[in-house]
């Protein structure tokens, strides 16, 4: 599955997964994943990742990135991206994507192993 929870609710990817928890609540990607946490919990994309932060913490996709922010900080995938934001903070995968966020808890793998 490539993603596992750390004690206390942190999340760290297995080798190749590309996501690990920062101390506290931040999350940053391993090299190549293209997303990096900013101090205080913000997230910004590395160059070429196709995701750009908006002032105030919003996230907007660059052309072709397939992810755009909803008002209030939500994130919704463009068609084909396979990820959509649930109201509040959770993110749930569209069918086939295999990753779903648990309420205020993190990410768990779906049965298909994603």
mmCIF file of N, CA and C in Angstrom:
data_model
loop_
_atom_site.group_PDB
_atom_site.id
_atom_site.type_symbol
_atom_site.label_atom_id
_atom_site.label_comp_id
_atom_site.label_asym_id
_atom_site.label_seq_id
_atom_site.Cartn_x
_atom_site.Cartn_y
_atom_site.Cartn_z
ATOM 1 N N UNK A 1 0.821 -1.214 0.000
ATOM 2 C CA UNK A 1 0.000 0.000 0.000
ATOM 3 C C UNK A 1 0.853 1.260 0.000
ATOM 4 N N UNK A 2 2.008 1.204 0.629
ATOM 5 C CA UNK A 2 2.933 2.326 0.588
ATOM 6 C C UNK A 2 2.696 3.433 1.581
ATOM 7 N N UNK A 3 1.650 3.350 2.405
ATOM 8 C CA UNK A 3 1.384 4.401 3.383
ATOM 9 C C UNK A 3 1.049 3.742 4.710
ATOM 10 N N UNK A 4 1.667 4.203 5.774
ATOM 11 C CA UNK A 4 1.333 3.663 7.082
ATOM 12 C C UNK A 4 1.290 4.783 8.103
ATOM 13 N N UNK A 5 0.501 4.574 9.145
ATOM 14 C CA UNK A 5 0.363 5.593 10.183
ATOM 15 C C UNK A 5 1.500 5.480 11.180
ATOM 16 N N UNK A 6 1.953 6.616 11.648
ATOM 17 C CA UNK A 6 2.934 6.678 12.706
ATOM 18 C C UNK A 6 2.211 6.843 14.040
ATOM 19 N N UNK A 7 2.848 6.452 15.148
ATOM 20 C CA UNK A 7 2.212 6.697 16.442
ATOM 21 C C UNK A 7 1.847 8.169 16.610
ATOM 22 N N UNK A 8 0.672 8.412 17.124
ATOM 23 C CA UNK A 8 0.209 9.777 17.332
ATOM 24 C C UNK A 8 -0.465 10.381 16.119
ATOM 25 N N UNK A 9 -0.679 9.609 15.103
ATOM 26 C CA UNK A 9 -1.441 10.112 13.967
ATOM 27 C C UNK A 9 -0.614 10.589 12.800
ATOM 28 N N UNK A 10 0.723 10.584 12.916
ATOM 29 C CA UNK A 10 1.549 10.963 11.777
ATOM 30 C C UNK A 10 1.460 9.935 10.666
ATOM 31 N N UNK A 11 1.867 10.304 9.489
ATOM 32 C CA UNK A 11 1.819 9.404 8.346
ATOM 33 C C UNK A 11 3.184 9.405 7.673
ATOM 34 N N UNK A 12 3.676 8.223 7.361
ATOM 35 C CA UNK A 12 4.954 8.101 6.672
ATOM 36 C C UNK A 12 4.817 7.066 5.569
ATOM 37 N N UNK A 13 5.369 7.356 4.431
ATOM 38 C CA UNK A 13 5.277 6.409 3.335
ATOM 39 C C UNK A 13 6.327 5.320 3.473
ATOM 40 N N UNK A 14 5.997 4.157 2.975
ATOM 41 C CA UNK A 14 6.972 3.110 2.796
ATOM 42 C C UNK A 14 7.870 3.487 1.625
ATOM 43 N N UNK A 15 8.976 2.805 1.449
ATOM 44 C CA UNK A 15 9.846 3.157 0.321
ATOM 45 C C UNK A 15 9.075 3.231 -0.991
ATOM 46 N N UNK A 16 9.272 4.320 -1.702
ATOM 47 C CA UNK A 16 8.556 4.529 -2.949
ATOM 48 C C UNK A 16 7.245 5.261 -2.803
ATOM 49 N N UNK A 17 6.743 5.370 -1.567
ATOM 50 C CA UNK A 17 5.447 6.018 -1.391
ATOM 51 C C UNK A 17 5.519 7.529 -1.479
ATOM 52 N N UNK A 18 6.614 8.100 -1.018
ATOM 53 C CA UNK A 18 6.845 9.518 -1.230
ATOM 54 C C UNK A 18 6.177 10.469 -0.272
ATOM 55 N N UNK A 19 5.648 10.016 0.864
ATOM 56 C CA UNK A 19 5.032 10.938 1.819
ATOM 57 C C UNK A 19 5.491 10.554 3.214
ATOM 58 N N UNK A 20 5.922 11.529 3.987
ATOM 59 C CA UNK A 20 6.233 11.260 5.381
ATOM 60 C C UNK A 20 5.807 12.442 6.230
ATOM 61 N N UNK A 21 5.528 12.188 7.491
ATOM 62 C CA UNK A 21 5.052 13.242 8.376
ATOM 63 C C UNK A 21 6.216 14.065 8.895
ATOM 64 N N UNK A 22 5.994 15.352 9.017
ATOM 65 C CA UNK A 22 6.912 16.238 9.694
ATOM 66 C C UNK A 22 6.527 16.271 11.170
ATOM 67 N N UNK A 23 7.437 16.690 12.043
ATOM 68 C CA UNK A 23 7.047 16.846 13.444
ATOM 69 C C UNK A 23 5.833 17.765 13.577
ATOM 70 N N UNK A 24 4.897 17.343 14.394
ATOM 71 C CA UNK A 24 3.667 18.118 14.514
ATOM 72 C C UNK A 24 2.662 17.634 13.500
ATOM 73 N N UNK A 25 2.175 18.560 12.698
ATOM 74 C CA UNK A 25 1.110 18.207 11.769
ATOM 75 C C UNK A 25 1.511 18.313 10.314
ATOM 76 N N UNK A 26 2.714 18.825 10.034
ATOM 77 C CA UNK A 26 3.104 19.015 8.643
ATOM 78 C C UNK A 26 3.295 17.699 7.920
ATOM 79 N N UNK A 27 3.129 17.704 6.627
ATOM 80 C CA UNK A 27 3.389 16.537 5.789
ATOM 81 C C UNK A 27 4.236 16.995 4.620
ATOM 82 N N UNK A 28 5.293 16.269 4.321
ATOM 83 C CA UNK A 28 6.069 16.611 3.144
ATOM 84 C C UNK A 28 6.372 15.369 2.328
ATOM 85 N N UNK A 29 6.625 15.598 1.074
ATOM 86 C CA UNK A 29 6.900 14.488 0.179
ATOM 87 C C UNK A 29 8.384 14.193 0.151
ATOM 88 N N UNK A 30 8.697 12.949 -0.129
ATOM 89 C CA UNK A 30 10.062 12.579 -0.405
ATOM 90 C C UNK A 30 10.448 13.160 -1.759
ATOM 91 N N UNK A 31 11.722 13.169 -2.042
ATOM 92 C CA UNK A 31 12.167 13.766 -3.296
ATOM 93 C C UNK A 31 11.483 13.098 -4.483
ATOM 94 N N UNK A 32 11.051 13.918 -5.411
ATOM 95 C CA UNK A 32 10.374 13.422 -6.590
ATOM 96 C C UNK A 32 8.865 13.472 -6.516
ATOM 97 N N UNK A 33 8.306 13.593 -5.323
ATOM 98 C CA UNK A 33 6.852 13.606 -5.219
ATOM 99 C C UNK A 33 6.266 14.980 -5.506
ATOM 100 N N UNK A 34 7.050 16.030 -5.300
ATOM 101 C CA UNK A 34 6.659 17.362 -5.739
ATOM 102 C C UNK A 34 5.834 18.182 -4.788
ATOM 103 N N UNK A 35 5.665 17.769 -3.530
ATOM 104 C CA UNK A 35 4.912 18.565 -2.563
ATOM 105 C C UNK A 35 5.754 18.674 -1.301
ATOM 106 N N UNK A 36 5.852 19.881 -0.778
ATOM 107 C CA UNK A 36 6.680 20.112 0.404
ATOM 108 C C UNK A 36 5.929 20.981 1.400
ATOM 109 N N UNK A 37 6.068 20.663 2.681
ATOM 110 C CA UNK A 37 5.394 21.450 3.712
ATOM 111 C C UNK A 37 6.172 22.721 3.993
ATOM 112 N N UNK A 38 5.444 23.779 4.224
ATOM 113 C CA UNK A 38 6.017 25.036 4.653
ATOM 114 C C UNK A 38 5.925 25.121 6.172
ATOM 115 N N UNK A 39 6.759 25.954 6.794
ATOM 116 C CA UNK A 39 6.637 26.119 8.242
ATOM 117 C C UNK A 39 5.217 26.524 8.642
ATOM 118 N N UNK A 40 4.720 25.894 9.706
ATOM 119 C CA UNK A 40 3.378 26.201 10.175
ATOM 120 C C UNK A 40 2.298 25.361 9.534
ATOM 121 N N UNK A 41 2.666 24.431 8.703
ATOM 122 C CA UNK A 41 1.665 23.517 8.167
ATOM 123 C C UNK A 41 1.237 23.781 6.748
ATOM 124 N N UNK A 42 1.728 24.856 6.124
ATOM 125 C CA UNK A 42 1.392 25.087 4.728
ATOM 126 C C UNK A 42 2.025 24.039 3.824
ATOM 127 N N UNK A 43 1.506 23.900 2.639
ATOM 128 C CA UNK A 43 2.039 22.957 1.667
ATOM 129 C C UNK A 43 2.276 23.691 0.367
ATOM 130 N N UNK A 44 3.443 23.473 -0.239
ATOM 131 C CA UNK A 44 3.666 24.042 -1.554
ATOM 132 C C UNK A 44 4.309 23.012 -2.461
ATOM 133 N N UNK A 45 4.096 23.217 -3.747
ATOM 134 C CA UNK A 45 4.606 22.269 -4.721
ATOM 135 C C UNK A 45 6.042 22.590 -5.077
ATOM 136 N N UNK A 46 6.787 21.556 -5.372
ATOM 137 C CA UNK A 46 8.088 21.739 -5.964
ATOM 138 C C UNK A 46 7.885 22.115 -7.428
ATOM 139 N N UNK A 47 8.903 22.687 -8.033
ATOM 140 C CA UNK A 47 8.755 23.113 -9.417
ATOM 141 C C UNK A 47 8.425 21.926 -10.308
ATOM 142 N N UNK A 48 7.478 22.139 -11.202
ATOM 143 C CA UNK A 48 7.085 21.096 -12.127
ATOM 144 C C UNK A 48 6.019 20.157 -11.607
ATOM 145 N N UNK A 49 5.590 20.324 -10.374
ATOM 146 C CA UNK A 49 4.616 19.386 -9.827
ATOM 147 C C UNK A 49 3.199 19.671 -10.285
ATOM 148 N N UNK A 50 2.955 20.866 -10.796
ATOM 149 C CA UNK A 50 1.624 21.206 -11.267
ATOM 150 C C UNK A 50 0.649 21.641 -10.199
ATOM 151 N N UNK A 51 1.129 21.940 -9.000
ATOM 152 C CA UNK A 51 0.270 22.418 -7.917
ATOM 153 C C UNK A 51 0.900 23.678 -7.346
ATOM 154 N N UNK A 52 0.087 24.705 -7.157
ATOM 155 C CA UNK A 52 0.610 25.965 -6.635
ATOM 156 C C UNK A 52 -0.254 26.457 -5.489
ATOM 157 N N UNK A 53 0.389 26.940 -4.442
ATOM 158 C CA UNK A 53 -0.359 27.451 -3.299
ATOM 159 C C UNK A 53 -0.859 28.854 -3.588
ATOM 160 N N UNK A 54 -2.060 29.115 -3.151
ATOM 161 C CA UNK A 54 -2.634 30.440 -3.230
ATOM 162 C C UNK A 54 -2.436 31.138 -1.886
ATOM 163 N N UNK A 55 -2.451 32.477 -1.877
ATOM 164 C CA UNK A 55 -2.343 33.168 -0.588
ATOM 165 C C UNK A 55 -3.427 32.702 0.385
ATOM 166 N N UNK A 56 -3.033 32.521 1.642
ATOM 167 C CA UNK A 56 -3.982 32.077 2.657
ATOM 168 C C UNK A 56 -4.075 30.571 2.772
ATOM 169 N N UNK A 57 -3.249 29.854 2.071
ATOM 170 C CA UNK A 57 -3.221 28.409 2.249
ATOM 171 C C UNK A 57 -3.973 27.609 1.216
ATOM 172 N N UNK A 58 -4.654 28.272 0.293
ATOM 173 C CA UNK A 58 -5.332 27.523 -0.757
ATOM 174 C C UNK A 58 -4.338 26.862 -1.695
ATOM 175 N N UNK A 59 -4.775 25.875 -2.416
ATOM 176 C CA UNK A 59 -3.932 25.183 -3.382
ATOM 177 C C UNK A 59 -4.642 25.173 -4.723
ATOM 178 N N UNK A 60 -3.907 25.543 -5.753
ATOM 179 C CA UNK A 60 -4.487 25.567 -7.092
ATOM 180 C C UNK A 60 -3.575 24.822 -8.041
ATOM 181 N N UNK A 61 -4.180 24.077 -8.942
ATOM 182 C CA UNK A 61 -3.375 23.330 -9.900
ATOM 183 C C UNK A 61 -2.902 24.230 -11.024
ATOM 184 N N UNK A 62 -1.704 23.958 -11.491
ATOM 185 C CA UNK A 62 -1.231 24.555 -12.712
ATOM 186 C C UNK A 62 -1.903 23.817 -13.872
ATOM 187 N N UNK A 63 -1.859 24.394 -15.051
ATOM 188 C CA UNK A 63 -2.503 23.716 -16.181
ATOM 189 C C UNK A 63 -2.018 22.278 -16.309
ATOM 190 N N UNK A 64 -2.975 21.370 -16.439
ATOM 191 C CA UNK A 64 -2.639 19.962 -16.561
ATOM 192 C C UNK A 64 -2.438 19.243 -15.247
ATOM 193 N N UNK A 65 -2.486 19.964 -14.144
ATOM 194 C CA UNK A 65 -2.223 19.317 -12.868
ATOM 195 C C UNK A 65 -3.364 18.471 -12.359
ATOM 196 N N UNK A 66 -4.583 18.803 -12.749
ATOM 197 C CA UNK A 66 -5.725 17.975 -12.391
ATOM 198 C C UNK A 66 -6.280 18.170 -10.999
ATOM 199 N N UNK A 67 -5.801 19.150 -10.237
ATOM 200 C CA UNK A 67 -6.329 19.405 -8.900
ATOM 201 C C UNK A 67 -6.597 20.892 -8.761
ATOM 202 N N UNK A 68 -7.763 21.257 -8.242
ATOM 203 C CA UNK A 68 -8.028 22.669 -8.001
ATOM 204 C C UNK A 68 -8.692 22.850 -6.653
ATOM 205 N N UNK A 69 -8.477 24.023 -6.080
ATOM 206 C CA UNK A 69 -9.010 24.300 -4.757
ATOM 207 C C UNK A 69 -10.458 24.746 -4.857
ATOM 208 N N UNK A 70 -11.228 24.307 -3.899
ATOM 209 C CA UNK A 70 -12.587 24.777 -3.742
ATOM 210 C C UNK A 70 -12.579 25.935 -2.757
ATOM 211 N N UNK A 71 -13.598 26.776 -2.785
ATOM 212 C CA UNK A 71 -13.647 27.864 -1.796
ATOM 213 C C UNK A 71 -13.562 27.317 -0.373
ATOM 214 N N UNK A 72 -12.782 28.006 0.449
ATOM 215 C CA UNK A 72 -12.621 27.587 1.831
ATOM 216 C C UNK A 72 -11.480 26.608 2.042
ATOM 217 N N UNK A 73 -10.708 26.353 1.024
ATOM 218 C CA UNK A 73 -9.536 25.516 1.213
ATOM 219 C C UNK A 73 -9.691 24.069 0.796
ATOM 220 N N UNK A 74 -10.885 23.669 0.357
ATOM 221 C CA UNK A 74 -11.051 22.301 -0.119
ATOM 222 C C UNK A 74 -10.295 22.070 -1.412
ATOM 223 N N UNK A 75 -10.053 20.832 -1.736
ATOM 224 C CA UNK A 75 -9.360 20.470 -2.964
ATOM 225 C C UNK A 75 -10.224 19.483 -3.726
ATOM 226 N N UNK A 76 -10.392 19.736 -5.002
ATOM 227 C CA UNK A 76 -11.155 18.813 -5.836
ATOM 228 C C UNK A 76 -10.359 18.481 -7.085
ATOM 229 N N UNK A 77 -10.399 17.219 -7.465
ATOM 230 C CA UNK A 77 -9.674 16.825 -8.659
ATOM 231 C C UNK A 77 -10.455 17.189 -9.910
ATOM 232 N N UNK A 78 -9.716 17.527 -10.942
ATOM 233 C CA UNK A 78 -10.308 17.670 -12.251
ATOM 234 C C UNK A 78 -10.594 16.267 -12.779
ATOM 235 N N UNK A 79 -11.429 16.151 -13.788
ATOM 236 C CA UNK A 79 -11.751 14.819 -14.304
ATOM 237 C C UNK A 79 -10.495 14.017 -14.620
ATOM 238 N N UNK A 80 -10.504 12.781 -14.164
ATOM 239 C CA UNK A 80 -9.387 11.894 -14.424
ATOM 240 C C UNK A 80 -8.332 11.858 -13.340
ATOM 241 N N UNK A 81 -8.382 12.761 -12.383
ATOM 242 C CA UNK A 81 -7.329 12.792 -11.372
ATOM 243 C C UNK A 81 -7.536 11.759 -10.279
ATOM 244 N N UNK A 82 -8.791 11.391 -10.020
ATOM 245 C CA UNK A 82 -9.065 10.319 -9.081
ATOM 246 C C UNK A 82 -9.034 10.692 -7.615
ATOM 247 N N UNK A 83 -8.975 11.973 -7.281
ATOM 248 C CA UNK A 83 -8.983 12.381 -5.878
ATOM 249 C C UNK A 83 -9.974 13.520 -5.710
ATOM 250 N N UNK A 84 -10.799 13.450 -4.682
ATOM 251 C CA UNK A 84 -11.690 14.572 -4.413
ATOM 252 C C UNK A 84 -11.732 14.834 -2.918
ATOM 253 N N UNK A 85 -12.020 16.078 -2.578
ATOM 254 C CA UNK A 85 -12.052 16.459 -1.175
ATOM 255 C C UNK A 85 -13.436 16.233 -0.600
ATOM 256 N N UNK A 86 -13.476 15.693 0.584
ATOM 257 C CA UNK A 86 -14.705 15.621 1.338
ATOM 258 C C UNK A 86 -14.881 16.944 2.074
ATOM 259 N N UNK A 87 -16.123 17.265 2.429
ATOM 260 C CA UNK A 87 -16.330 18.506 3.170
ATOM 261 C C UNK A 87 -15.544 18.455 4.475
ATOM 262 N N UNK A 88 -14.925 19.563 4.798
ATOM 263 C CA UNK A 88 -14.055 19.581 5.955
ATOM 264 C C UNK A 88 -12.625 19.345 5.529
ATOM 265 N N UNK A 89 -11.988 18.371 6.120
ATOM 266 C CA UNK A 89 -10.569 18.171 5.854
ATOM 267 C C UNK A 89 -10.249 16.893 5.104
ATOM 268 N N UNK A 90 -11.182 15.942 5.058
ATOM 269 C CA UNK A 90 -10.857 14.633 4.495
ATOM 270 C C UNK A 90 -10.691 14.667 2.999
ATOM 271 N N UNK A 91 -9.891 13.748 2.496
ATOM 272 C CA UNK A 91 -9.740 13.564 1.059
ATOM 273 C C UNK A 91 -10.028 12.102 0.763
ATOM 274 N N UNK A 92 -10.873 11.871 -0.220
ATOM 275 C CA UNK A 92 -11.235 10.506 -0.573
ATOM 276 C C UNK A 92 -10.935 10.260 -2.036
ATOM 277 N N UNK A 93 -10.452 9.077 -2.335
ATOM 278 C CA UNK A 93 -10.156 8.755 -3.722
ATOM 279 C C UNK A 93 -11.430 8.406 -4.476
ATOM 280 N N UNK A 94 -11.424 8.739 -5.739
ATOM 281 C CA UNK A 94 -12.472 8.277 -6.615
ATOM 282 C C UNK A 94 -12.258 6.786 -6.861
ATOM 283 N N UNK A 95 -13.263 6.094 -7.375
ATOM 284 C CA UNK A 95 -13.121 4.650 -7.590
ATOM 285 C C UNK A 95 -11.844 4.317 -8.362
ATOM 286 N N UNK A 96 -11.118 3.344 -7.831
ATOM 287 C CA UNK A 96 -9.894 2.906 -8.474
ATOM 288 C C UNK A 96 -8.633 3.542 -7.930
ATOM 289 N N UNK A 97 -8.759 4.643 -7.214
ATOM 290 C CA UNK A 97 -7.554 5.321 -6.736
ATOM 291 C C UNK A 97 -6.993 4.681 -5.478
ATOM 292 N N UNK A 98 -7.876 4.146 -4.636
ATOM 293 C CA UNK A 98 -7.429 3.300 -3.544
ATOM 294 C C UNK A 98 -6.941 3.985 -2.288
ATOM 295 N N UNK A 99 -7.154 5.277 -2.115
ATOM 296 C CA UNK A 99 -6.737 5.945 -0.882
ATOM 297 C C UNK A 99 -7.900 6.771 -0.359
ATOM 298 N N UNK A 100 -8.173 6.628 0.927
ATOM 299 C CA UNK A 100 -9.252 7.401 1.532
ATOM 300 C C UNK A 100 -8.776 7.947 2.868
ATOM 301 N N UNK A 101 -9.109 9.191 3.147
ATOM 302 C CA UNK A 101 -8.737 9.779 4.428
ATOM 303 C C UNK A 101 -9.805 9.474 5.460
ATOM 304 N N UNK A 102 -9.380 9.065 6.618
ATOM 305 C CA UNK A 102 -10.291 8.873 7.720
ATOM 306 C C UNK A 102 -10.520 10.210 8.414
ATOM 307 N N UNK A 103 -11.683 10.376 9.011
ATOM 308 C CA UNK A 103 -12.004 11.642 9.648
ATOM 309 C C UNK A 103 -10.969 12.003 10.705
ATOM 310 N N UNK A 104 -10.289 13.133 10.498
ATOM 311 C CA UNK A 104 -9.310 13.671 11.434
ATOM 312 C C UNK A 104 -8.225 12.664 11.814
ATOM 313 N N UNK A 105 -7.967 11.672 10.967
ATOM 314 C CA UNK A 105 -7.037 10.632 11.390
ATOM 315 C C UNK A 105 -5.882 10.434 10.432
ATOM 316 N N UNK A 106 -6.121 10.507 9.151
ATOM 317 C CA UNK A 106 -5.031 10.257 8.223
ATOM 318 C C UNK A 106 -5.500 9.512 7.001
ATOM 319 N N UNK A 107 -4.729 8.536 6.573
ATOM 320 C CA UNK A 107 -5.005 7.860 5.323
ATOM 321 C C UNK A 107 -4.935 6.367 5.552
ATOM 322 N N UNK A 108 -5.868 5.629 4.998
ATOM 323 C CA UNK A 108 -5.781 4.176 5.054
ATOM 324 C C UNK A 108 -5.907 3.606 3.651
ATOM 325 N N UNK A 109 -5.350 2.446 3.462
ATOM 326 C CA UNK A 109 -5.408 1.832 2.146
ATOM 327 C C UNK A 109 -6.765 1.200 1.912
ATOM 328 N N UNK A 110 -7.200 1.276 0.683
ATOM 329 C CA UNK A 110 -8.400 0.594 0.278
ATOM 330 C C UNK A 110 -8.050 -0.847 -0.081
ATOM 331 N N UNK A 111 -9.055 -1.704 -0.192
ATOM 332 C CA UNK A 111 -8.760 -3.116 -0.447
ATOM 333 C C UNK A 111 -7.939 -3.395 -1.706
ATOM 334 N N UNK A 112 -7.975 -2.498 -2.672
ATOM 335 C CA UNK A 112 -7.199 -2.749 -3.888
ATOM 336 C C UNK A 112 -5.706 -2.471 -3.711
ATOM 337 N N UNK A 113 -5.315 -2.046 -2.514
ATOM 338 C CA UNK A 113 -3.896 -1.908 -2.226
ATOM 339 C C UNK A 113 -3.327 -0.537 -2.497
ATOM 340 N N UNK A 114 -4.157 0.413 -2.900
ATOM 341 C CA UNK A 114 -3.624 1.750 -3.148
ATOM 342 C C UNK A 114 -3.295 2.472 -1.864
#
